[in-house]
């Protein structure tokens, strides 16, 4: 347990020390990453261990997302249930974090006064102190008072998080936070703050630690990961391409992914990295949102559909088999049938491999939320189904075309079906199940694909180039 608790330990927080922690995570990979960090942190400071149900927990945290839907109402629905849970044992602690907390901090305090801590995406490292403060105040005053901190203190949070711990052969590493693009439909710049990059050496140190724990694949994470501009020790600035050149040199790291990117940050350095860095997968997630230039302008995306297509053409010149995925918004205010057809045409032309598509959801405080919208919800739904049918058809066609090919697969774990089968991932992120041995975990193997199912592939190992590598498979298995 860290100094933090021994110094600040008091009878008020003893009630939760060594107890159970439940974290409910909504939304994106950034939130998944943040929740994992919160769990590590509270294990270090308060000895809390993760549990599955509220009944086993002493602390419950909600990591919220407000990018789409009526996220706010979902938060209050869940809090209603937790109110009863807390009434049973008043020493329990409730915390709300993430983007809804960031946007609605004070409203949460008013509508749910039994919430103890309200923290934002940039203040989660302060959680242990906030929990201690809330418990201290409760012990002193005899009643709960929410401790709120939803500020954006630059990027100090990474200096206060515990040493990373891998949970398998693949790991996420956050390299930048926030977004400064201000697309007219999106709340992220308001809830997560402007783009801030972690220093170059800090990122490399984290990846080295993970590699020493057996991690083979790194997924560099950021809201606009290709806007990374990390300060190096000599004061120069490294972009994502320079960072990837450094990451590939770390012993043990043999596969690099990044997500999610913005078209306007696809510089020639980043495009050329596909030709220069063999460890970089042939997969690119590059959101476009719409194929119509008129809608792109209303969204303030600041690029044309043609410019996006040109980026993909250049990347495919390096990687003809590039697997491309994107994000699409259907039914942006005023989207005409012709605008929608432009999106369908772009998808037909570029051929996507799995993508995210959603109906536009007006977000409070964003410029687009005050635009007139004359398209009915029925029409929007029909357009969404047509787009999703096309995207799905393309995805299944790519899976079918993989039959008979040999794929480089990173073996991750036992298959969920049988203990004689292993599961791993291809470069284009498909799960493959195949007969194998447990000592293959952590190795790259060549698998010939025999069958394409809806959500996975099946195959057979045809080569084990790393068979002689001494890896501690038992440790992966224990994880
Ligand atoms: N960096 C990415 C980019 O270049 O667009 C975006 C990250 S954003 C948090 C994730 C996705 O959420 C967006 O690509 C967009 O498709 C979706 N999104 C954001 N705001 C939305 C809204 N108001 N309605 C529907 N979808 C939305
Ligand atoms: Fe949102 Fe646009 Fe940034 S979609 S996260 S404001 S690039």
XYZ file of C-alpha atoms and ligand atoms in Angstrom:
513
model
C 0.000 0.000 0.000
C 1.341 3.446 -0.861
C 2.548 6.270 1.355
C -0.586 8.156 0.484
C -2.735 5.931 2.624
C -0.271 5.415 5.479
C 0.169 9.176 5.794
C -3.466 10.030 5.376
C -4.941 6.840 6.805
C -7.612 7.562 9.363
C -10.494 5.794 10.966
C -12.758 7.502 8.414
C -11.318 5.715 5.402
C -10.531 2.460 7.236
C -14.105 1.435 6.457
C -13.255 0.805 2.820
C -9.593 -0.276 3.008
C -9.127 -3.725 1.484
C -12.735 -3.743 0.289
C -14.381 -4.344 -3.069
C -14.416 -1.975 -6.024
C -16.973 -2.039 -8.839
C -16.388 0.138 -11.909
C -19.077 0.533 -14.554
C -17.573 1.817 -17.796
C -19.507 3.360 -20.665
C -18.245 4.514 -24.071
C -14.896 4.486 -25.779
C -11.538 2.736 -25.429
C -10.189 5.829 -23.672
C -12.722 5.190 -20.902
C -11.778 1.486 -20.721
C -8.153 2.549 -20.367
C -8.986 5.155 -17.700
C -11.044 2.613 -15.711
C -8.139 0.171 -15.690
C -5.880 2.949 -14.360
C -8.433 3.847 -11.665
C -8.543 0.217 -10.518
C -4.714 0.002 -10.337
C -4.547 3.267 -8.444
C -7.150 2.362 -5.825
C -5.590 -1.057 -5.355
C -2.304 0.701 -4.524
C -3.733 3.365 -2.250
C -6.690 1.642 -0.563
C -6.070 -2.055 -1.251
C -9.367 -2.202 -3.158
C -9.907 -5.268 -5.347
C -12.190 -5.433 -8.363
C -15.520 -7.228 -7.860
C -18.399 -8.042 -10.191
C -21.503 -6.950 -8.277
C -22.515 -3.971 -6.105
C -23.254 -6.382 -3.224
C -19.542 -7.284 -3.007
C -18.407 -3.657 -3.331
C -17.572 -0.930 -0.839
C -16.829 1.612 -3.566
C -18.783 1.891 -6.825
C -17.584 4.137 -9.637
C -19.248 5.029 -12.908
C -17.012 6.091 -15.799
C -19.460 7.850 -18.096
C -19.599 8.855 -21.770
C -21.617 11.696 -23.264
C -20.661 11.397 -26.943
C -24.071 10.024 -27.940
C -27.555 9.247 -26.658
C -29.199 10.393 -23.521
C -26.134 9.449 -21.527
C -27.093 11.836 -18.767
C -30.389 10.063 -18.090
C -28.647 6.666 -18.051
C -26.361 8.002 -15.316
C -29.290 9.099 -13.157
C -31.131 5.783 -13.727
C -28.072 3.886 -12.480
C -27.555 6.284 -9.563
C -31.169 5.671 -8.486
C -30.278 1.968 -7.987
C -27.067 2.815 -6.166
C -28.932 5.108 -3.747
C -30.693 2.057 -2.231
C -27.381 0.158 -2.183
C -25.771 2.934 -0.173
C -28.687 3.268 2.255
C -28.074 -0.355 3.323
C -24.526 0.481 4.493
C -23.900 4.231 4.764
C -20.100 3.792 4.760
C -20.185 2.840 1.106
C -18.774 5.285 -1.458
C -20.246 6.326 -4.809
C -18.180 8.133 -7.470
C -19.088 9.479 -10.904
C -16.352 10.227 -13.437
C -15.867 10.657 -17.186
C -17.493 13.032 -19.654
C -20.978 13.291 -18.074
C -19.345 14.194 -14.742
C -17.220 16.750 -16.556
C -20.272 18.365 -18.167
C -22.853 17.932 -15.424
C -20.800 17.934 -12.199
C -22.955 20.350 -10.225
C -26.237 18.942 -11.570
C -25.181 15.501 -10.325
C -24.590 16.942 -6.860
C -28.036 18.557 -6.864
C -29.974 15.600 -8.278
C -28.064 12.863 -6.435
C -26.738 14.348 -3.165
C -25.676 10.866 -1.973
C -22.809 10.819 -4.534
C -19.481 11.224 -2.708
C -16.985 12.082 -5.454
C -17.353 13.645 -8.898
C -14.220 13.619 -11.035
C -13.371 14.325 -14.678
C -11.247 12.408 -17.216
C -8.225 14.575 -16.299
C -8.548 14.313 -12.506
C -8.987 10.594 -11.986
C -5.486 10.373 -10.462
C -6.812 12.521 -7.573
C -9.500 9.927 -6.736
C -7.754 8.455 -3.645
C -7.496 11.886 -1.998
C -11.012 12.808 -3.051
C -12.392 9.599 -1.498
C -10.422 10.261 1.718
C -11.724 13.837 1.818
C -15.313 12.701 1.312
C -15.036 10.066 4.068
C -13.245 12.542 6.350
C -15.972 15.152 5.890
C -18.669 12.553 6.454
C -17.019 11.404 9.729
C -16.567 15.009 10.879
C -19.954 16.470 9.929
C -22.057 13.327 10.165
C -23.415 13.764 6.644
C -22.237 13.230 3.054
C -20.929 16.152 0.990
C -19.742 15.553 -2.564
C -16.106 16.319 -3.322
C -15.936 17.659 -6.889
C -12.881 18.097 -9.109
C -13.581 18.279 -12.826
C -10.743 20.605 -13.777
C -8.298 20.060 -16.682
C -4.883 20.181 -14.984
C -2.828 19.716 -18.198
C -1.501 16.175 -18.332
C -0.249 15.728 -14.751
C -2.430 12.662 -14.258
C 0.123 10.332 -15.860
C 2.745 11.390 -13.281
C 0.459 10.208 -10.495
C -0.648 6.857 -11.835
C 0.963 3.601 -10.675
C 3.463 1.651 -12.787
C 1.592 0.006 -15.683
C 0.707 -3.646 -15.326
C -0.049 -5.753 -18.373
C -3.087 -7.980 -18.417
C -2.052 -9.981 -21.492
C 0.066 -9.930 -24.628
C -1.470 -6.718 -25.982
C -1.685 -3.377 -24.168
C -3.151 0.082 -24.668
C -0.957 3.093 -23.963
C -2.540 6.538 -23.903
C -0.204 9.027 -25.614
C -2.399 12.118 -25.875
C -5.623 13.363 -24.377
C -8.394 15.676 -25.465
C -9.323 17.183 -28.800
C -8.924 20.663 -30.299
C -10.881 20.053 -33.515
C -14.321 21.230 -32.336
C -16.437 19.360 -34.893
C -19.841 21.046 -34.642
C -21.619 17.884 -33.414
C -19.159 16.716 -30.749
C -18.849 17.328 -26.976
C -15.382 15.848 -26.539
C -13.381 19.124 -26.641
C -15.665 20.480 -23.887
C -15.585 17.369 -21.695
C -11.985 16.184 -22.135
C -10.250 19.475 -22.868
C -7.848 20.497 -25.640
C -5.221 18.182 -27.156
C -2.292 17.558 -24.796
C 0.488 15.051 -25.543
C 2.486 13.022 -23.028
C 6.250 13.558 -23.139
C 8.051 11.223 -25.585
C 10.294 9.557 -22.954
C 7.398 8.913 -20.571
C 5.523 7.022 -23.293
C 8.602 4.968 -24.195
C 9.297 4.180 -20.516
C 5.736 2.887 -20.095
C 6.037 0.695 -23.197
C 9.414 -0.659 -22.049
C 7.857 -1.653 -18.700
C 5.015 -3.407 -20.501
C 7.442 -5.178 -22.872
C 9.404 -6.465 -19.852
C 6.120 -7.952 -18.604
C 5.739 -9.889 -21.881
C 3.581 -7.509 -23.948
C 4.136 -7.980 -27.707
C 1.540 -5.594 -29.186
C 1.037 -1.924 -28.335
C -2.078 0.038 -29.235
C -1.265 3.759 -29.028
C -4.372 5.523 -27.843
C -5.683 9.061 -28.168
C -8.828 10.938 -29.120
C -6.840 12.159 -32.154
C -3.809 9.979 -31.779
C -2.144 11.201 -34.975
C -2.131 14.760 -33.567
C 0.532 13.539 -31.090
C 3.280 16.122 -30.515
C 5.436 14.872 -27.626
C 8.325 16.872 -26.191
C 11.636 14.987 -26.403
C 14.502 15.320 -23.902
C 16.349 17.800 -26.187
C 13.232 19.977 -26.473
C 12.401 18.838 -30.025
C 8.887 17.657 -30.794
C 8.173 14.094 -31.913
C 5.110 13.288 -34.028
C 3.343 9.911 -34.133
C 5.665 8.649 -36.892
C 8.813 9.403 -34.857
C 7.217 7.798 -31.811
C 6.403 4.614 -33.755
C 9.980 4.437 -35.090
C 11.155 4.475 -31.451
C 8.514 2.003 -30.230
C 9.482 -0.593 -32.857
C 13.020 -0.652 -31.431
C 11.843 -1.731 -27.969
C 12.762 -5.421 -27.564
C 9.673 -7.635 -27.520
C 7.327 -5.174 -29.230
C 6.538 -6.590 -32.667
C 3.157 -5.148 -33.462
C 1.943 -1.539 -33.306
C -1.599 -0.230 -33.699
C -3.024 3.229 -33.152
C -6.502 4.571 -32.686
C -8.350 6.877 -33.372
C -7.105 9.247 -36.048
C -8.261 12.425 -37.754
C -7.894 12.816 -41.561
C -6.348 16.301 -41.231
C -3.510 14.878 -39.132
C -2.520 12.200 -41.676
C 0.767 13.883 -42.591
C 3.152 12.411 -45.169
C 5.365 11.211 -42.280
C 2.482 9.212 -40.857
C 1.446 7.882 -44.281
C 5.051 6.923 -45.105
C 5.322 5.056 -41.793
C 3.217 2.336 -43.468
C 6.130 1.829 -45.881
C 8.868 2.119 -43.254
C 7.618 0.342 -40.132
C 6.917 -3.363 -40.675
C 5.613 -3.648 -37.094
C 2.774 -1.217 -37.914
C -0.333 -3.263 -38.794
C -2.082 -2.955 -42.163
C -5.123 -1.533 -40.482
C -6.257 2.093 -40.252
C -9.244 3.477 -38.388
C -9.883 6.842 -40.027
C -13.288 8.415 -39.337
C -14.872 10.435 -42.149
C -18.465 10.837 -40.792
C -20.011 11.667 -44.217
C -19.168 11.352 -47.908
C -20.869 14.692 -48.715
C -18.689 17.807 -48.865
C -21.673 19.957 -47.893
C -22.215 17.951 -44.690
C -18.464 17.777 -43.984
C -18.399 21.598 -44.102
C -21.423 21.872 -41.772
C -19.660 19.462 -39.413
C -16.523 21.637 -39.578
C -14.370 18.663 -40.486
C -12.173 20.996 -42.600
C -11.499 18.546 -45.431
C -13.189 17.288 -48.592
C -14.207 13.707 -49.352
C -11.644 13.754 -52.181
C -8.836 14.636 -49.752
C -9.840 11.713 -47.548
C -9.840 9.377 -50.561
C -6.410 10.636 -51.545
C -5.036 9.731 -48.078
C -6.413 6.195 -48.402
C -4.955 5.873 -51.918
C -1.510 6.874 -50.614
C -1.682 4.472 -47.655
C -2.814 1.656 -49.975
C 0.171 2.356 -52.239
C 2.304 1.165 -49.278
C -0.155 -1.482 -48.069
C -2.407 -2.813 -50.863
C -4.182 -5.068 -48.338
C -4.950 -2.244 -45.919
C -7.988 -2.940 -43.780
C -9.832 0.364 -43.445
C -12.430 1.188 -40.824
C -14.241 4.432 -40.105
C -16.921 6.260 -38.145
C -20.088 7.507 -39.870
C -22.828 9.825 -38.652
C -26.195 9.414 -40.360
C -28.891 12.086 -40.292
C -26.801 15.141 -39.478
C -29.232 18.146 -39.498
C -30.340 18.849 -43.061
C -28.760 15.691 -44.571
C -30.523 15.224 -47.931
C -30.972 11.989 -49.820
C -28.170 13.125 -52.170
C -25.834 13.698 -49.184
C -26.602 10.210 -47.908
C -26.027 8.726 -51.379
C -22.592 10.416 -51.427
C -21.740 8.536 -48.211
C -22.922 5.228 -49.707
C -20.887 5.874 -52.872
C -17.748 6.620 -50.864
C -18.197 3.415 -48.840
C -18.725 1.387 -52.031
C -15.589 2.880 -53.538
C -13.205 2.568 -50.579
C -14.382 -0.805 -49.198
C -14.466 -0.720 -45.424
C -13.679 -3.500 -42.995
C -15.891 -3.109 -39.903
C -16.881 0.395 -38.892
C -18.958 2.378 -36.444
C -22.110 4.107 -37.665
C -24.669 5.971 -35.609
C -27.618 8.288 -36.011
C -26.683 11.892 -35.216
C -27.480 12.723 -31.634
C -27.789 16.426 -30.717
C -25.382 17.202 -27.879
C -26.159 20.091 -25.536
C -23.892 23.081 -26.004
C -22.570 22.072 -29.446
C -23.114 24.365 -32.488
C -24.924 21.653 -34.500
C -27.580 21.213 -31.813
C -29.191 24.508 -32.860
C -29.283 23.709 -36.605
C -32.718 23.139 -38.165
C -33.356 19.452 -38.833
C -36.187 18.436 -41.164
C -35.319 14.739 -41.662
C -37.641 12.369 -39.803
C -36.270 9.734 -37.414
C -37.846 7.007 -39.592
C -35.922 8.253 -42.620
C -32.690 8.424 -40.564
C -33.187 4.851 -39.356
C -33.730 3.591 -42.907
C -30.534 5.299 -44.042
C -28.595 3.835 -41.113
C -29.832 0.286 -41.872
C -28.867 0.665 -45.561
C -25.366 1.872 -44.640
C -24.895 -0.849 -42.027
C -26.045 -3.535 -44.491
C -23.414 -2.341 -46.989
C -20.666 -2.138 -44.340
C -21.563 -5.601 -43.092
C -21.530 -7.046 -46.612
C -18.040 -5.590 -47.161
C -16.790 -6.964 -43.839
C -18.099 -10.470 -44.581
C -16.555 -10.337 -48.081
C -13.150 -9.514 -46.560
C -13.483 -12.395 -44.058
C -14.454 -14.794 -46.882
C -11.464 -13.650 -48.975
C -9.160 -14.523 -46.042
C -10.025 -18.251 -46.417
C -6.979 -20.062 -47.807
C -4.573 -17.225 -46.870
C -1.823 -17.445 -44.261
C -2.144 -14.858 -41.500
C 0.342 -13.702 -38.888
C -1.484 -14.204 -35.608
C -0.481 -13.065 -32.132
C -1.592 -15.852 -29.784
C -3.451 -14.258 -26.880
C -5.258 -16.879 -24.814
C -7.077 -20.169 -24.601
C -10.057 -20.325 -26.924
C -13.414 -19.969 -25.168
C -14.633 -23.232 -26.738
C -11.987 -25.779 -25.802
C -8.767 -26.150 -23.835
C -7.093 -27.705 -26.919
C -7.678 -24.543 -28.886
C -5.979 -21.184 -28.761
C -7.214 -17.766 -29.836
C -5.292 -14.869 -31.302
C -5.685 -11.876 -33.574
C -4.746 -11.131 -37.156
C -3.380 -7.754 -38.283
C -6.902 -6.682 -39.239
C -8.013 -7.478 -35.688
C -10.027 -10.617 -36.375
C -10.140 -13.286 -33.690
C -8.871 -16.640 -35.013
C -9.389 -19.948 -33.175
C -7.103 -22.872 -33.978
C -5.815 -26.111 -32.421
C -2.706 -25.197 -30.419
C -0.750 -25.376 -27.198
C -0.699 -23.068 -24.208
C 3.010 -22.327 -24.633
C 2.137 -20.571 -27.893
C 0.643 -17.643 -25.902
C 2.737 -14.539 -26.524
C 4.132 -15.862 -29.830
C 3.438 -14.841 -33.399
C 2.411 -17.892 -35.460
C 1.341 -18.365 -39.087
C -2.223 -19.617 -39.344
C -3.873 -20.824 -42.528
C -7.511 -19.712 -42.480
C -10.031 -22.483 -43.202
C -13.369 -20.981 -42.243
C -14.940 -17.537 -41.819
C -17.713 -17.241 -39.203
C -19.690 -14.061 -38.491
C -17.475 -12.822 -35.654
C -14.330 -14.946 -35.918
C -12.194 -17.149 -38.154
C -10.964 -20.738 -37.791
C -7.662 -22.081 -39.013
C -4.588 -24.221 -38.470
C -1.029 -23.315 -37.502
C 1.351 -23.853 -40.445
C 4.473 -22.216 -39.015
C 5.856 -21.315 -35.588
C 8.786 -19.000 -36.300
C 9.145 -18.107 -32.602
C 8.821 -21.653 -31.257
C 12.282 -21.531 -29.654
C 11.574 -18.279 -27.803
C 11.651 -18.692 -24.052
C 8.476 -17.010 -22.879
C 6.750 -17.374 -19.592
C 3.479 -18.728 -20.988
C 2.299 -19.782 -17.548
C 2.266 -16.154 -16.485
C 0.087 -15.142 -19.423
C -2.177 -18.030 -18.596
C -2.436 -16.982 -14.964
C -3.515 -13.559 -16.175
N -11.032 11.538 -33.653
C -12.188 11.069 -34.246
C -12.437 11.773 -35.608
O -11.543 12.040 -36.341
O -13.588 12.004 -35.935
C -13.396 11.125 -33.381
C -13.522 10.613 -32.008
S -15.216 10.764 -31.433
C -15.136 10.755 -29.755
C -15.853 9.181 -31.841
C -17.010 9.169 -32.786
O -18.206 9.473 -32.120
C -16.950 10.164 -33.920
O -16.104 9.740 -34.948
C -18.393 10.253 -34.350
O -18.696 9.347 -35.382
C -19.151 9.873 -33.089
N -19.905 11.036 -32.572
C -19.416 12.101 -31.921
N -20.395 12.975 -31.638
C -21.550 12.422 -32.125
C -22.908 12.854 -32.162
N -23.276 14.025 -31.648
N -23.810 12.036 -32.741
C -23.461 10.841 -33.266
N -22.190 10.400 -33.278
C -21.242 11.177 -32.714
Fe -15.011 14.940 -31.628
Fe -14.258 15.855 -33.949
Fe -12.576 15.736 -31.940
S -15.488 14.072 -33.605
S -13.235 14.041 -30.726
S -14.347 17.038 -32.062
S -12.169 15.264 -34.093
